[in-house]
CSV table of N, CA, C and O in Angstrom, one decimal:
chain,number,residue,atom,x,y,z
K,1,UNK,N,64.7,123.1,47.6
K,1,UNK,CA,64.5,121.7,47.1
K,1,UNK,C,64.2,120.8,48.3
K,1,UNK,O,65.2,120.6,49.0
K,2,UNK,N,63.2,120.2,48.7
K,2,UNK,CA,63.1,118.9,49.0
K,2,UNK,C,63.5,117.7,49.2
K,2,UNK,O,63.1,116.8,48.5
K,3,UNK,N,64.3,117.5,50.5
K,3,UNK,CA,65.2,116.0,50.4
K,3,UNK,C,64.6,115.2,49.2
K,3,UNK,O,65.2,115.2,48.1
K,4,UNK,N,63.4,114.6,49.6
K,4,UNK,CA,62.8,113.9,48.6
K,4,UNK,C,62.2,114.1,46.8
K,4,UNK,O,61.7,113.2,46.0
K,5,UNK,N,62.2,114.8,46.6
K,5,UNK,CA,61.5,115.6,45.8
K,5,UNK,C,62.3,114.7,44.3
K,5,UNK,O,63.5,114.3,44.5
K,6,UNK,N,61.6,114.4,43.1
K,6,UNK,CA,61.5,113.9,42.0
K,6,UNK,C,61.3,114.8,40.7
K,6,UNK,O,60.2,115.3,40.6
K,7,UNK,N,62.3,115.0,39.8
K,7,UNK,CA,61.9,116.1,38.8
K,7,UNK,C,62.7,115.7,37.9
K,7,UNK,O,63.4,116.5,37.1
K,8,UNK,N,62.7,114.1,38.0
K,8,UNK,CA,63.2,113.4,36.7
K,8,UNK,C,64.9,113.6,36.6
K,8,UNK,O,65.6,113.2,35.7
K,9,UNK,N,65.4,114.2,37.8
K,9,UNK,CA,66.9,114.8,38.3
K,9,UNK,C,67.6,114.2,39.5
K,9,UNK,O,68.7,114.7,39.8
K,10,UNK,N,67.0,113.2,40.3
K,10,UNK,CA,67.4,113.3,41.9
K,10,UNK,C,68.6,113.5,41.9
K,10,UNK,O,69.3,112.6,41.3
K,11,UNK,N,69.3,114.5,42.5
K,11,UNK,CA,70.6,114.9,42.3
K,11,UNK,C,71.5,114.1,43.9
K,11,UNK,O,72.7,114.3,44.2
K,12,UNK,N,70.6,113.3,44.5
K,12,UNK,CA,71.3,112.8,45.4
K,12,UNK,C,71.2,111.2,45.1
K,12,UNK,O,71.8,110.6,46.0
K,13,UNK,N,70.7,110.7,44.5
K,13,UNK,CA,70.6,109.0,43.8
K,13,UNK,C,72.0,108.5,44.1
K,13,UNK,O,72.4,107.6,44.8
K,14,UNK,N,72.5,109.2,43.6
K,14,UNK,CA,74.4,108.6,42.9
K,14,UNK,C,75.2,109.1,43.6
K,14,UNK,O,76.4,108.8,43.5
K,15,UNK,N,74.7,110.0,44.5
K,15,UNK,CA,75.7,110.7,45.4
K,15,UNK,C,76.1,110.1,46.7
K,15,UNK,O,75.3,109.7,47.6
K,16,UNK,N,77.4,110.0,46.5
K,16,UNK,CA,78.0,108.7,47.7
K,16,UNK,C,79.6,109.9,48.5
K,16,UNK,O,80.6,109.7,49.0
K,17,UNK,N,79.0,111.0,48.0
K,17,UNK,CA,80.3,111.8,49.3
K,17,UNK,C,80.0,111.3,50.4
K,17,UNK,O,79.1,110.5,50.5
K,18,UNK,N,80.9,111.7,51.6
K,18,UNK,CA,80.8,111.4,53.2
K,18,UNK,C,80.2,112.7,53.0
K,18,UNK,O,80.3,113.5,52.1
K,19,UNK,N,79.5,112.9,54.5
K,19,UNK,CA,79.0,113.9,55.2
K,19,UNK,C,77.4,113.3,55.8
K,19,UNK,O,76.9,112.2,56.0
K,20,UNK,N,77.0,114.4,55.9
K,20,UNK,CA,75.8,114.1,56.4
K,20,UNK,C,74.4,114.6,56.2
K,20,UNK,O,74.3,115.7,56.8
K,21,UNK,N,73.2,114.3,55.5
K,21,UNK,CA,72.0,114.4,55.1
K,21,UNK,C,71.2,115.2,55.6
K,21,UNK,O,71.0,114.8,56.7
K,22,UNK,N,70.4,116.4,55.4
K,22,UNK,CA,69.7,117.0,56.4
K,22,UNK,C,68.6,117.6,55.9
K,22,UNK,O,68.5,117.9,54.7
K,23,UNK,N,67.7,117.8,56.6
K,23,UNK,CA,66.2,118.6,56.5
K,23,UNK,C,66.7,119.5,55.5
K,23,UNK,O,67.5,120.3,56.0
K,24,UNK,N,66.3,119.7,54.0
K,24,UNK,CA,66.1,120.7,53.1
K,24,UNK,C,65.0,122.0,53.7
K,24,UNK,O,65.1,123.2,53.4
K,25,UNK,N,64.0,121.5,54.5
K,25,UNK,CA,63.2,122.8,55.1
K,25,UNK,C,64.0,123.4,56.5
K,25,UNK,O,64.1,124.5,56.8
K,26,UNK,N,64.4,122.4,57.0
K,26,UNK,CA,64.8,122.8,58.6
K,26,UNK,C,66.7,122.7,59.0
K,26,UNK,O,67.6,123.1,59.8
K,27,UNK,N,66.7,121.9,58.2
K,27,UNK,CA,68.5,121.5,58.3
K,27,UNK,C,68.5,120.2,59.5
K,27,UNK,O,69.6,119.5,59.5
K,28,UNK,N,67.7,119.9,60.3
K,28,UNK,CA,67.8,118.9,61.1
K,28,UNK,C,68.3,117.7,60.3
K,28,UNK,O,68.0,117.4,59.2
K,29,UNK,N,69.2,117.2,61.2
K,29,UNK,CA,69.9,116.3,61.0
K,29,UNK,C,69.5,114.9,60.3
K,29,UNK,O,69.1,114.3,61.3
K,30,UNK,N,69.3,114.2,59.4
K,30,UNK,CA,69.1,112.9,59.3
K,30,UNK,C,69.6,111.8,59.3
K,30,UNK,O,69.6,111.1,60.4
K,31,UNK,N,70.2,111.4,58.2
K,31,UNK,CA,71.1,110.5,57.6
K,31,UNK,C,72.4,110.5,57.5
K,31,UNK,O,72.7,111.6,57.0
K,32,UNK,N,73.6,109.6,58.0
K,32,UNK,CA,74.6,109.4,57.8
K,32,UNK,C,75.1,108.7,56.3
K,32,UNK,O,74.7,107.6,56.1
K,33,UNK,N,76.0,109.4,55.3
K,33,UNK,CA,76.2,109.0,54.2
K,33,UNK,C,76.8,107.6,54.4
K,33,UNK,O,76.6,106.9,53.4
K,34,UNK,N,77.4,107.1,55.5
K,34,UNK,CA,77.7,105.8,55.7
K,34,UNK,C,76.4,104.7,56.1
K,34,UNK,O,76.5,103.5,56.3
K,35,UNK,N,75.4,105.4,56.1
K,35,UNK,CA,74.1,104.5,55.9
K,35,UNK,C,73.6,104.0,54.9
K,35,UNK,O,73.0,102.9,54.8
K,36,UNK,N,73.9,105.0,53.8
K,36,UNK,CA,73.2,105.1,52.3
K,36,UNK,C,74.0,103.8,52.0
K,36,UNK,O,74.9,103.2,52.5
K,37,UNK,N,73.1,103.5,50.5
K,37,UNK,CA,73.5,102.5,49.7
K,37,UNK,C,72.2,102.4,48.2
K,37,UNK,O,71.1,102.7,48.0
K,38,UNK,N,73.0,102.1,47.9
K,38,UNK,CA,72.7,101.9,46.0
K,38,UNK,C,71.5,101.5,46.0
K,38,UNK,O,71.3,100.5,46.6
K,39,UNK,N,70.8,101.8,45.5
K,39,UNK,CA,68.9,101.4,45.3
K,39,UNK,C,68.5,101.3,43.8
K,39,UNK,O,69.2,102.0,43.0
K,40,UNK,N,67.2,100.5,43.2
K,40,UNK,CA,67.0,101.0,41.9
K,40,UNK,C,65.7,101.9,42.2
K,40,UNK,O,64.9,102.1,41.3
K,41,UNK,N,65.5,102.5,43.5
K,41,UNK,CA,64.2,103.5,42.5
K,41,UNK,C,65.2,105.2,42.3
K,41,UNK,O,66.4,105.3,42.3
K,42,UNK,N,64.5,106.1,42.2
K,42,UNK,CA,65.1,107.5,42.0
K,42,UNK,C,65.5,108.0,43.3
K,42,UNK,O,66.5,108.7,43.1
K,43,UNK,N,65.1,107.9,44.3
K,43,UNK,CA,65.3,108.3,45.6
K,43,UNK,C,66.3,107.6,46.1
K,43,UNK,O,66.4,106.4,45.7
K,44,UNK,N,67.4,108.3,47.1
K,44,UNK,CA,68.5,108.0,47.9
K,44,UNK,C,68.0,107.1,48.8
K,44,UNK,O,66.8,107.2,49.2
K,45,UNK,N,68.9,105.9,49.4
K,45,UNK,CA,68.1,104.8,50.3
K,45,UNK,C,69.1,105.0,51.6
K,45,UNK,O,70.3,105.5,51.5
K,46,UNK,N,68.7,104.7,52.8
K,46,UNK,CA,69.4,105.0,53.3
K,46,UNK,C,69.0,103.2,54.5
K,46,UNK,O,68.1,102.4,54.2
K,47,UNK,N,70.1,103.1,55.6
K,47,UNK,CA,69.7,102.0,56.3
K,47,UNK,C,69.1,102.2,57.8
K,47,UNK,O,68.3,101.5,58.4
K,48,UNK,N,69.6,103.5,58.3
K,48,UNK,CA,69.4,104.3,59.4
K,48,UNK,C,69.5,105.4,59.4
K,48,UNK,O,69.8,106.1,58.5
K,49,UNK,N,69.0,105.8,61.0
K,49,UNK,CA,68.9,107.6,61.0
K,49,UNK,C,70.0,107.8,62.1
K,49,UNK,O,70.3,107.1,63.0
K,50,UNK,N,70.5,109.3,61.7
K,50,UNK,CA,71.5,109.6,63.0
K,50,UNK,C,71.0,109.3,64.3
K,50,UNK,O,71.5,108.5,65.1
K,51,UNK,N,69.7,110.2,64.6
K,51,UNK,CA,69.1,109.5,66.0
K,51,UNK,C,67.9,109.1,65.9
K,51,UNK,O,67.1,109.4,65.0
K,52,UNK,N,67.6,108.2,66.8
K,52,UNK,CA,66.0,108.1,67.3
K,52,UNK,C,64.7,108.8,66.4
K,52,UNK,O,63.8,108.4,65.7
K,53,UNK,N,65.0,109.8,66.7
K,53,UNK,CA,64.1,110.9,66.3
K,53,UNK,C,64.4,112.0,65.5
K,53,UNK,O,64.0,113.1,65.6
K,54,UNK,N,65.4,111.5,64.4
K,54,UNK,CA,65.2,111.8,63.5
K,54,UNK,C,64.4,112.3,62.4
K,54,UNK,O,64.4,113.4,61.8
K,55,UNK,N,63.6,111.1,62.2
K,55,UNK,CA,62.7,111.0,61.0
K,55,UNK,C,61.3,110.4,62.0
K,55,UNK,O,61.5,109.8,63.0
K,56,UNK,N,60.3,110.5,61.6
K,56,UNK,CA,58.4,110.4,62.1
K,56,UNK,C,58.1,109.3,61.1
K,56,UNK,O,58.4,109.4,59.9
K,57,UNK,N,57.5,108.3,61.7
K,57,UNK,CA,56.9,107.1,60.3
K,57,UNK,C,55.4,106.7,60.7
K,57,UNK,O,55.1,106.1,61.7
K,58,UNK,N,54.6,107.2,59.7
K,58,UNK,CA,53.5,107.0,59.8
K,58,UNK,C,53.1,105.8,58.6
K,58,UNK,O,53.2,105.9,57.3
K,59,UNK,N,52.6,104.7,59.4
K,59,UNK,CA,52.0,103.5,57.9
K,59,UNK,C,51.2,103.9,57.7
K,59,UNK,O,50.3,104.3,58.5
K,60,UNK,N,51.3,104.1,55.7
K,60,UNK,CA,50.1,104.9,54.6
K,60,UNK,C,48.8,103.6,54.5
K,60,UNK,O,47.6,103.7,54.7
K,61,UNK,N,50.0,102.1,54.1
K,61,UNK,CA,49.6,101.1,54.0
K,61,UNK,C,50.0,99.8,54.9
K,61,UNK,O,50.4,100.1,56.0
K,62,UNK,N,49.8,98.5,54.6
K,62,UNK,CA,50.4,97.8,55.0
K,62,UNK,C,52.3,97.7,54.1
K,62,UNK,O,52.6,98.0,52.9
K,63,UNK,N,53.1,97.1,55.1
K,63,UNK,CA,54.0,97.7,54.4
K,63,UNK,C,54.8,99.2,53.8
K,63,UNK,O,55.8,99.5,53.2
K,64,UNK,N,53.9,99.6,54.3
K,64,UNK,CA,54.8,101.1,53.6
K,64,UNK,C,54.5,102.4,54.5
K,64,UNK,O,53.4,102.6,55.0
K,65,UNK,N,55.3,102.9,54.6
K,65,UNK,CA,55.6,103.7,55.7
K,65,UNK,C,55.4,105.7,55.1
K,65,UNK,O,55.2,105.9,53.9
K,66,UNK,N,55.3,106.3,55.5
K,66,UNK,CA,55.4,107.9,54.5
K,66,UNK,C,56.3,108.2,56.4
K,66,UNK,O,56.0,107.9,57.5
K,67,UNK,N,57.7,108.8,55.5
K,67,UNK,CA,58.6,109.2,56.5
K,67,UNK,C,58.9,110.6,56.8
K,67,UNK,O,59.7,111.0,55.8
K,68,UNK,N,58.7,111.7,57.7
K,68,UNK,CA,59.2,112.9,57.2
K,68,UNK,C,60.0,113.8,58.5
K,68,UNK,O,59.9,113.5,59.6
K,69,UNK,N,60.5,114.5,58.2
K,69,UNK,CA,61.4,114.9,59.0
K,69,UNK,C,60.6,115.0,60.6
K,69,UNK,O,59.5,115.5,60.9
K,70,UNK,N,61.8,114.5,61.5
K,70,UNK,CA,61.7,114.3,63.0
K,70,UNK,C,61.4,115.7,63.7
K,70,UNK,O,61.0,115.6,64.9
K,71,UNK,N,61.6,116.7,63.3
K,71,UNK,CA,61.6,118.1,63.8
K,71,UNK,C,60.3,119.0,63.0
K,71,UNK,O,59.3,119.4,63.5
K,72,UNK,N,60.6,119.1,61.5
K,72,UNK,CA,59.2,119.8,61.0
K,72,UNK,C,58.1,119.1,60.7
K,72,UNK,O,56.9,119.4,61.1
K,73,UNK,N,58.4,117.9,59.9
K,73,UNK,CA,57.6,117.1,59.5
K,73,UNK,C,57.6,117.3,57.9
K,73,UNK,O,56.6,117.0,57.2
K,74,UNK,N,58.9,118.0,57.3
K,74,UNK,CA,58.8,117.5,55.9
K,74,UNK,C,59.1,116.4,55.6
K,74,UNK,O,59.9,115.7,56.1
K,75,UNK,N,58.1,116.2,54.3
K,75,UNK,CA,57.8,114.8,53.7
K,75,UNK,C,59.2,114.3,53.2
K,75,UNK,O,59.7,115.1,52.4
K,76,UNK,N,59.9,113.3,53.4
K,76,UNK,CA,61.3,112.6,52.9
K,76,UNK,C,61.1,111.6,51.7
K,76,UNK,O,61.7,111.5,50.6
K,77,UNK,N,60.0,110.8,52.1
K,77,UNK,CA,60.1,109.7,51.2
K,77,UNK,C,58.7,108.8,52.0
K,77,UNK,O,57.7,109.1,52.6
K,78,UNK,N,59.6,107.4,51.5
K,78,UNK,CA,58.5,106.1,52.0
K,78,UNK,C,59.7,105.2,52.5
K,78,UNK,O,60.7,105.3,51.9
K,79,UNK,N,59.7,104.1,53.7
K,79,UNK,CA,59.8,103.3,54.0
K,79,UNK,C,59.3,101.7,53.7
K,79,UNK,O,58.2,101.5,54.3
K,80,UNK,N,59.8,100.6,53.0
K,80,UNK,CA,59.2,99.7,52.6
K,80,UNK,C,59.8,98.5,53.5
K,80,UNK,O,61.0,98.2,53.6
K,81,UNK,N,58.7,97.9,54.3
K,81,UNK,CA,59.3,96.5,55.0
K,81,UNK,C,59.9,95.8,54.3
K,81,UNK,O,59.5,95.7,53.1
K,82,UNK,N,61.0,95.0,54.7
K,82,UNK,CA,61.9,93.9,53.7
K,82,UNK,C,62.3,94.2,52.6
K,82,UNK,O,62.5,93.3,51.8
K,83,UNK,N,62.4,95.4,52.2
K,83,UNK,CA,63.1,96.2,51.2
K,83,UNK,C,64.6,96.8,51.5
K,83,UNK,O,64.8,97.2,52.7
K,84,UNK,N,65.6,96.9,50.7
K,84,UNK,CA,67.1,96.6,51.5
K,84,UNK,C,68.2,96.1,51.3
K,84,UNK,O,68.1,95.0,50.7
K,85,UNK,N,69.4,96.5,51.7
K,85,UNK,CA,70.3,95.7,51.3
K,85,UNK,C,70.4,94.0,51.5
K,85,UNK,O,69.3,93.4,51.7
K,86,UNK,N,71.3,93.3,51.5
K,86,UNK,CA,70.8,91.7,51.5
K,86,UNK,C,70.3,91.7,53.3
K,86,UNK,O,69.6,90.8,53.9
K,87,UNK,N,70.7,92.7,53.7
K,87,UNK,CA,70.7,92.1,55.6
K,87,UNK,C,69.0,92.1,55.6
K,87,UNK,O,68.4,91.8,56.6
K,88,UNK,N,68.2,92.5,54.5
K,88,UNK,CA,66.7,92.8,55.0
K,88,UNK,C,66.2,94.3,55.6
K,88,UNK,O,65.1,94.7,55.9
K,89,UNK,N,67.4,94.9,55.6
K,89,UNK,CA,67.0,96.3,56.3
K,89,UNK,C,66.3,97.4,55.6
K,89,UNK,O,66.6,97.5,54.4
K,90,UNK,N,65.1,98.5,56.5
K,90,UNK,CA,64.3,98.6,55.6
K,90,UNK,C,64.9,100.0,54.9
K,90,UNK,O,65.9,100.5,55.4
K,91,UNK,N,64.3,100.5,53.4
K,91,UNK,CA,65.3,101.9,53.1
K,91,UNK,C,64.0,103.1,53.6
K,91,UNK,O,62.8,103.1,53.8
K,92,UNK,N,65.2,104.3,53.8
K,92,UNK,CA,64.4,105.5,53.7
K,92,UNK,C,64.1,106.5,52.0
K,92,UNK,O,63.5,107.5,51.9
């Protein structure tokens, strides 16, 4: 399964354990569960990445980012500028 992947199920939306997030193809590291935070679309949001180079962001559009893993390059999601908790920070 695909960090990101959508099938009308995201089984990680609502999921607020501690631990830590990682490449479904590669296991490389991502996301700290203490990053995440409550979003309304289907996809888990997160505020940061464990490191630097974690995650790769290439802008699709203005504003929106296609994010995918720092190591293989599987697809995660999208990045949206000024999209975020109240601080403005953007989600993964």
């Amino acid at each position: 399964m695909s960090f990101c992947s959508f099938s009308r199920g995201e089984v990680f939306k609502d999921h607020f354990k501690t631990g830590i997030y990682a490449c479904a193809k590669c296991e490389h590291q991502l996301f700290s569960s203490h990053s995440k935070y409550e979003h309304s679309s289907p996809w888990p949001a997160f505020t940061e990445t464990i490191l630097e180079d974690s995650v790769s962001k290439h802008e699709e559009r203005p504003g929106a980012y296609k994010v995918r893993c720092g190591k293989c390059g599987n697809g995660l999601g999208h990045e949206f500028v000024n999209d975020g908790p109240a601080r403005g920070l953007s989600r993964f």
